[in-house]
Amino acid sequence: MVGVTSPPDRVRPVNRHWRFTGWLLAAVWLFFLNIPFVTALHQPELWRRVLGLASVIAFGVAYVLIFEWARARRQRHLPIPVGRARALLALLLAIGLVGIPGTGGDWLTTLVFVAAAAVFLLPPVESLVVVALAAATPPVTSRLVPGWEAESTVVFAVLLASFAMFGVSRLAQRNAELQAAQQEIRRLAVAEERARTARDLHDILGHSLTVVAVKAELAGRLLELDPARAATEIADVERLAREALADVRGTVGAYRGVDLASELAGARSALAAAGIVAELPETVPELPTDRDELFGWTVREGVTNAVRHSGARRCVIRVDPAAVEVRDDGRGPAGESAGAGHGLVGLRERAARLDATVTVARAPGGRGFLLRVTVPDTNGRDRG
């Protein structure tokens, strides 16, 4: 009467092993049907003997099949149809009653299995009713049917088996809930990894392709006016395309390292290609690795917005140990509210890991775009 749920991370051969174990544990309890079986075996009349033996065997087979059907549905997190459960219990009871001519009063032993099956199959209230009726049947029938003795052991067995099956069913339910929770955790982990990869690819390619587009446009304008300068810009486009490809490969393979110094150097090149005057810090302060990476992503996002959207003529980047700021004198991302865009969403996600604050606003004076990331100090207050 004990069900076994296989762990979700088992391989197929182990699952077959546990499935066999479940069948075995369901069948071993049928040993208690030996009482009506022996009674039928010693019937003097052949037809009684055959009917009794056939009913006991049919009852045992039906019980095991019903139990395994219900256990399989629980393992797959499927509900047990109440109507079908009632019909199956009625079938068990009918098989037990059919065998009365061959098993006599010992057919009452089958009520133990009917009660246990009811606990496993039916809702709590209905199963409680079935258990009460099964426990009350032996003393009642002993008074109504001559020759049938009041079997107190059957009453005790009904109650004990029902209580045990209640524990087994609750355990099976908890195991199913645990498996569902584990599957959900795995699904969320995969979704988070996909979101991280998509965010990194957007941030990497968005910046690189923006610079490529600006340099290609500049090369097209210079093609007739200054072929040598146009060739230089085309060479830069080729270099940037190769770097973007390397970045994508690095992102697919693992987390791509970003540092502030490299991003400032890239910002100088991108702003110059876009014809934007750049005002950048000469030196970079010593920063923890996680903060250095966050500030690098901030510079990348701010410069990408300045080159792609703003129409700016000047871009200023300020860095100190607690904050980084990118400010231009353009019009900001066209048609986007503050904080919109995949890049800024990804930046906020990265900043949240360090409890940093991301500020997106108009620059002082009402013209221009301001992006600032501020990291709290050790006392939890924002600095800068």
Coordinates of C-alpha atoms in Angstrom, one line a residue:
M1 CA 0.0 0.0 0.0
V2 CA 3.0 2.3 -0.1
G3 CA 3.6 4.4 -3.2
V4 CA 7.1 5.4 -4.4
T5 CA 7.7 8.5 -6.5
S6 CA 10.8 8.6 -8.6
P7 CA 13.1 11.6 -8.3
P8 CA 12.8 13.9 -11.4
D9 CA 16.6 13.8 -12.1
R10 CA 16.9 10.0 -12.3
V11 CA 17.9 8.4 -15.6
R12 CA 15.5 6.1 -17.4
P13 CA 16.9 2.7 -16.1
V14 CA 16.5 3.9 -12.5
N15 CA 13.0 5.1 -13.2
R16 CA 12.2 1.5 -14.4
H17 CA 13.7 0.2 -11.1
W18 CA 11.5 2.5 -9.0
R19 CA 8.4 1.6 -11.1
F20 CA 9.0 -2.1 -10.5
T21 CA 9.5 -1.3 -6.8
G22 CA 6.1 0.5 -6.7
W23 CA 4.4 -2.5 -8.2
L24 CA 6.1 -4.8 -5.7
L25 CA 5.1 -2.6 -2.7
A26 CA 1.5 -2.4 -4.0
A27 CA 1.3 -6.2 -4.4
V28 CA 3.0 -7.3 -1.2
W29 CA 0.1 -6.2 0.9
L30 CA -2.1 -8.6 -0.9
F31 CA -0.7 -11.3 1.4
F32 CA -3.6 -10.4 3.8
L33 CA -6.0 -11.8 1.2
N34 CA -4.7 -15.2 2.2
I35 CA -7.6 -15.6 4.7
P36 CA -10.5 -15.5 2.1
F37 CA -8.2 -17.4 -0.3
V38 CA -7.7 -20.3 2.1
T39 CA -11.4 -20.3 2.9
A40 CA -12.3 -20.6 -0.8
L41 CA -9.6 -23.3 -1.3
H42 CA -11.3 -25.5 1.3
Q43 CA -14.8 -25.3 0.0
P44 CA -16.3 -28.7 -0.5
E45 CA -18.3 -27.7 -3.6
L46 CA -16.3 -27.1 -6.8
W47 CA -18.3 -24.2 -8.0
R48 CA -17.9 -22.4 -4.6
R49 CA -14.2 -23.1 -4.7
V50 CA -13.8 -21.8 -8.2
L51 CA -15.9 -18.7 -7.6
G52 CA -14.1 -17.9 -4.4
L53 CA -10.6 -18.4 -5.8
A54 CA -11.4 -16.4 -8.9
S55 CA -12.9 -13.5 -7.0
V56 CA -9.9 -13.3 -4.6
I57 CA -7.4 -13.3 -7.5
A58 CA -9.5 -10.8 -9.6
F59 CA -9.8 -8.6 -6.5
G60 CA -6.0 -8.6 -6.0
V61 CA -5.2 -7.9 -9.6
A62 CA -7.8 -5.1 -9.8
Y63 CA -6.5 -3.5 -6.6
V64 CA -2.9 -3.4 -7.8
L65 CA -3.9 -2.0 -11.2
I66 CA -6.0 0.7 -9.6
F67 CA -3.3 1.7 -7.2
E68 CA -0.7 1.9 -9.9
W69 CA -3.0 3.9 -12.2
A70 CA -3.6 6.4 -9.4
R71 CA 0.1 6.6 -8.4
A72 CA 1.1 7.2 -12.0
R73 CA -1.3 10.1 -12.3
R74 CA 0.1 11.6 -9.1
Q75 CA 3.6 11.3 -10.4
R76 CA 2.6 13.2 -13.5
H77 CA 0.9 15.9 -11.4
L78 CA -2.5 14.9 -12.9
P79 CA -5.7 15.0 -10.9
I80 CA -7.6 11.8 -10.2
P81 CA -11.1 12.0 -11.7
V82 CA -13.6 11.6 -8.8
G83 CA -16.2 9.9 -11.0
R84 CA -13.7 7.3 -12.2
A85 CA -12.4 6.8 -8.7
R86 CA -15.9 6.1 -7.4
A87 CA -16.5 3.6 -10.2
L88 CA -13.3 1.8 -9.5
L89 CA -14.1 1.5 -5.8
A90 CA -17.5 0.2 -6.6
L91 CA -15.8 -2.4 -8.9
L92 CA -13.6 -3.5 -6.0
L93 CA -16.5 -3.8 -3.7
A94 CA -18.6 -5.7 -6.3
I95 CA -15.8 -8.3 -6.8
G96 CA -15.6 -8.9 -3.1
L97 CA -19.3 -9.4 -2.8
V98 CA -19.4 -11.7 -5.8
G99 CA -17.0 -14.1 -4.0
I100 CA -19.2 -14.4 -0.9
P101 CA -20.5 -17.9 -1.8
G102 CA -16.9 -19.1 -1.9
T103 CA -15.3 -17.0 0.8
G104 CA -18.2 -16.7 3.3
G105 CA -17.7 -14.1 6.0
D106 CA -14.0 -13.8 5.3
W107 CA -14.9 -11.6 2.3
L108 CA -14.9 -8.8 4.9
T109 CA -11.1 -8.7 4.6
T110 CA -11.5 -7.1 1.2
L111 CA -13.0 -4.1 3.0
V112 CA -9.5 -3.2 4.3
F113 CA -8.3 -2.7 0.7
V114 CA -11.5 -0.9 -0.3
A115 CA -11.0 1.6 2.6
A116 CA -7.3 2.1 1.8
A117 CA -8.0 2.7 -1.9
A118 CA -10.8 5.2 -1.0
V119 CA -8.3 7.2 1.1
F120 CA -5.8 7.3 -1.9
L121 CA -8.4 8.0 -4.6
L122 CA -11.2 10.1 -3.1
P123 CA -11.4 13.6 -1.6
P124 CA -11.1 13.6 2.2
V125 CA -14.8 13.8 3.1
E126 CA -15.8 11.0 0.8
S127 CA -12.9 8.8 1.8
L128 CA -13.8 9.3 5.5
V129 CA -17.4 8.2 4.8
V130 CA -16.1 5.1 3.0
V131 CA -13.7 4.2 5.9
A132 CA -16.5 4.6 8.4
L133 CA -18.9 2.3 6.4
A134 CA -16.1 -0.2 5.9
A135 CA -15.3 -0.3 9.7
A136 CA -19.0 -0.5 10.6
T137 CA -19.8 -3.4 8.2
P138 CA -18.2 -6.3 10.2
P139 CA -20.2 -5.8 13.4
V140 CA -23.4 -5.0 11.6
T141 CA -23.2 -8.0 9.3
S142 CA -22.4 -10.3 12.2
R143 CA -25.8 -9.4 13.7
L144 CA -27.7 -9.8 10.5
V145 CA -26.1 -12.9 8.9
P146 CA -26.3 -16.1 10.9
G147 CA -22.9 -17.8 11.2
W148 CA -20.8 -14.7 10.6
E149 CA -18.7 -13.8 13.6
A150 CA -17.9 -10.2 14.6
E151 CA -14.4 -9.7 13.4
S152 CA -12.8 -7.0 15.5
T153 CA -9.5 -7.6 13.8
V154 CA -11.1 -6.5 10.5
V155 CA -12.3 -3.3 12.0
F156 CA -8.9 -2.6 13.5
A157 CA -7.2 -3.4 10.1
V158 CA -9.6 -1.1 8.3
L159 CA -8.7 1.8 10.6
L160 CA -5.0 1.1 10.6
A161 CA -4.7 0.6 6.8
S162 CA -6.7 3.8 6.2
F163 CA -4.5 5.8 8.6
A164 CA -1.4 4.4 6.9
M165 CA -2.7 5.2 3.4
F166 CA -3.5 8.7 4.5
G167 CA 0.1 9.2 5.4
V168 CA 1.3 7.6 2.1
S169 CA -1.1 9.8 0.1
R170 CA 0.1 13.0 1.9
L171 CA 3.7 11.9 1.3
A172 CA 3.0 11.3 -2.4
Q173 CA 1.4 14.7 -2.7
R174 CA 4.3 16.5 -1.0
N175 CA 6.7 14.6 -3.3
A176 CA 4.7 15.7 -6.3
E177 CA 4.8 19.3 -5.1
L178 CA 8.5 19.1 -4.5
Q179 CA 9.1 17.8 -8.0
A180 CA 7.0 20.5 -9.5
A181 CA 8.9 23.1 -7.5
Q182 CA 12.2 21.7 -8.7
Q183 CA 11.1 21.8 -12.3
E184 CA 10.0 25.4 -11.9
I185 CA 13.3 26.3 -10.4
R186 CA 15.1 24.7 -13.3
R187 CA 12.8 26.5 -15.8
L188 CA 13.4 29.9 -14.1
A189 CA 17.2 29.3 -14.1
V190 CA 17.1 28.6 -17.9
A191 CA 14.9 31.7 -18.4
E192 CA 17.3 33.9 -16.4
E193 CA 20.3 32.6 -18.3
R194 CA 18.5 33.3 -21.6
A195 CA 17.6 36.8 -20.4
R196 CA 21.2 37.4 -19.4
T197 CA 22.6 36.3 -22.7
A198 CA 20.0 38.4 -24.6
R199 CA 20.9 41.4 -22.5
D200 CA 24.6 41.0 -23.0
L201 CA 24.2 40.5 -26.7
H202 CA 22.1 43.6 -27.0
D203 CA 24.5 45.7 -25.0
I204 CA 27.5 44.5 -26.9
L205 CA 26.1 44.5 -30.4
G206 CA 24.1 47.7 -29.9
H207 CA 27.2 49.7 -29.2
S208 CA 29.5 48.1 -31.8
L209 CA 26.9 48.2 -34.6
T210 CA 26.1 51.9 -33.8
V211 CA 29.8 52.8 -34.2
V212 CA 30.0 50.7 -37.3
A213 CA 27.0 52.5 -38.8
V214 CA 28.4 56.0 -38.0
K215 CA 31.9 55.2 -39.4
A216 CA 30.4 53.6 -42.6
E217 CA 28.2 56.7 -43.1
L218 CA 31.3 59.0 -42.6
A219 CA 33.3 56.9 -45.0
G220 CA 30.6 57.2 -47.6
R221 CA 30.7 61.0 -47.3
L222 CA 34.5 61.1 -47.5
L223 CA 34.8 58.7 -50.4
E224 CA 35.1 61.4 -53.0
L225 CA 36.4 64.3 -50.8
D226 CA 39.2 62.4 -49.0
P227 CA 39.7 58.8 -50.2
A228 CA 42.6 58.3 -47.8
R229 CA 40.5 59.2 -44.7
A230 CA 37.6 57.1 -46.1
A231 CA 39.9 54.1 -46.3
T232 CA 40.9 54.7 -42.7
E233 CA 37.3 54.7 -41.6
I234 CA 36.6 51.5 -43.6
A235 CA 39.5 49.9 -41.9
D236 CA 38.0 50.9 -38.6
V237 CA 34.7 49.4 -39.6
E238 CA 36.4 46.1 -40.4
R239 CA 38.2 46.2 -37.1
L240 CA 35.0 46.9 -35.1
A241 CA 33.1 44.2 -36.9
R242 CA 35.8 41.7 -36.0
E243 CA 35.8 42.9 -32.4
A244 CA 32.0 42.6 -32.3
L245 CA 32.2 39.0 -33.6
A246 CA 34.8 38.2 -30.9
D247 CA 32.6 39.8 -28.3
V248 CA 29.6 37.7 -29.4
R249 CA 31.7 34.5 -29.2
G250 CA 32.9 35.4 -25.8
T251 CA 29.4 36.1 -24.6
V252 CA 28.1 32.8 -25.9
G253 CA 31.0 31.0 -24.2
A254 CA 30.9 32.7 -20.9
Y255 CA 30.4 36.1 -19.2
R256 CA 32.3 38.8 -21.2
G257 CA 34.6 40.9 -19.1
V258 CA 34.0 44.7 -19.3
D259 CA 36.3 47.3 -17.7
L260 CA 36.0 51.0 -17.4
A261 CA 39.4 51.8 -19.0
S262 CA 38.6 49.9 -22.1
E263 CA 35.2 51.4 -22.4
L264 CA 36.6 54.9 -22.1
A265 CA 39.0 54.2 -24.9
G266 CA 36.2 52.9 -27.0
A267 CA 34.1 55.9 -26.2
R268 CA 36.8 58.3 -27.4
S269 CA 36.9 56.5 -30.8
A270 CA 33.1 56.3 -31.2
L271 CA 32.5 59.9 -30.3
A272 CA 35.2 61.1 -32.6
A273 CA 33.8 59.1 -35.5
A274 CA 30.4 60.7 -34.8
G275 CA 31.8 64.2 -34.7
I276 CA 31.1 64.6 -31.0
V277 CA 33.6 66.5 -28.9
A278 CA 34.6 64.2 -26.0
E279 CA 35.6 65.3 -22.6
L280 CA 36.9 62.3 -20.8
P281 CA 38.8 61.7 -17.6
E282 CA 42.6 61.4 -18.0
T283 CA 42.9 58.8 -15.2
V284 CA 40.7 56.1 -13.9
P285 CA 40.4 55.5 -10.1
E286 CA 41.1 52.2 -8.5
L287 CA 37.8 50.4 -8.3
P288 CA 36.6 46.9 -7.1
T289 CA 36.1 44.5 -10.0
D290 CA 32.3 44.5 -9.9
R291 CA 32.1 48.3 -9.7
D292 CA 34.7 48.7 -12.5
E293 CA 32.5 46.5 -14.7
L294 CA 29.3 48.3 -13.8
F295 CA 30.9 51.7 -14.6
G296 CA 32.2 50.3 -17.9
W297 CA 28.7 49.2 -18.9
T298 CA 27.4 52.6 -17.9
V299 CA 29.9 54.4 -20.2
R300 CA 29.0 52.0 -23.0
E301 CA 25.3 52.7 -22.7
G302 CA 25.6 56.4 -22.3
V303 CA 27.9 56.8 -25.3
T304 CA 25.7 54.5 -27.4
N305 CA 22.7 56.7 -26.6
A306 CA 24.7 59.9 -27.4
V307 CA 25.9 58.5 -30.8
R308 CA 22.7 56.9 -31.8
H309 CA 19.9 59.2 -30.6
S310 CA 21.0 62.6 -29.3
G311 CA 22.4 64.6 -32.2
A312 CA 24.8 66.0 -29.6
R313 CA 27.9 68.0 -30.3
R314 CA 29.6 67.5 -26.9
C315 CA 29.7 64.5 -24.5
V316 CA 31.2 64.7 -21.0
I317 CA 32.1 61.7 -18.9
R318 CA 32.9 62.0 -15.2
V319 CA 34.2 59.2 -13.0
D320 CA 34.9 59.1 -9.2
P321 CA 35.2 56.1 -6.9
A322 CA 31.4 56.2 -6.1
A323 CA 29.8 57.3 -9.3
V324 CA 30.1 57.6 -13.1
E325 CA 28.2 60.1 -15.2
V326 CA 27.7 60.5 -18.9
R327 CA 26.2 63.8 -20.1
D328 CA 25.6 65.2 -23.6
D329 CA 24.0 68.3 -25.0
G330 CA 21.7 66.6 -27.5
R331 CA 18.0 65.9 -27.4
G332 CA 18.2 62.4 -25.7
P333 CA 16.7 59.2 -27.1
A334 CA 13.9 60.2 -29.5
G335 CA 10.5 59.0 -28.6
E336 CA 11.6 57.2 -25.4
S337 CA 10.7 58.1 -21.9
A338 CA 13.4 58.2 -19.3
G339 CA 14.5 54.7 -18.5
A340 CA 13.1 53.0 -21.6
G341 CA 15.1 50.8 -23.8
H342 CA 16.6 47.4 -23.4
G343 CA 20.1 48.8 -22.7
L344 CA 18.9 50.8 -19.7
V345 CA 16.9 47.9 -18.5
G346 CA 20.0 45.7 -18.5
L347 CA 22.0 48.5 -16.8
R348 CA 19.5 48.7 -14.0
E349 CA 19.6 44.9 -13.5
R350 CA 23.4 45.1 -13.2
A351 CA 23.2 48.1 -10.8
A352 CA 20.7 46.3 -8.6
R353 CA 23.3 43.6 -7.8
L354 CA 25.4 46.3 -6.1
D355 CA 22.5 48.3 -4.7
A356 CA 23.5 51.1 -7.0
T357 CA 21.2 53.9 -8.2
V358 CA 20.6 54.6 -11.9
T359 CA 19.6 58.2 -12.7
V360 CA 18.3 59.0 -16.2
A361 CA 17.2 62.6 -16.8
R362 CA 17.7 65.8 -18.8
A363 CA 21.0 67.5 -18.2
P364 CA 21.0 70.7 -16.2
G365 CA 19.6 73.5 -18.1
G366 CA 16.9 71.3 -19.8
R367 CA 19.0 70.3 -22.8
G368 CA 20.9 67.1 -23.2
F369 CA 20.8 63.6 -21.7
L370 CA 22.2 62.6 -18.3
L371 CA 23.0 59.1 -17.2
R372 CA 24.4 58.6 -13.8
V373 CA 25.1 55.5 -11.7
T374 CA 25.8 56.0 -8.0
V375 CA 27.1 53.2 -5.7
P376 CA 26.1 53.5 -2.0
D377 CA 28.9 53.8 0.6
T378 CA 29.5 51.3 3.4
N379 CA 26.8 53.0 5.5
G380 CA 24.2 52.4 2.8
R381 CA 23.9 56.1 1.7
D382 CA 24.3 57.2 -1.9
R383 CA 27.5 59.2 -2.6
G384 CA 27.9 61.6 -5.5

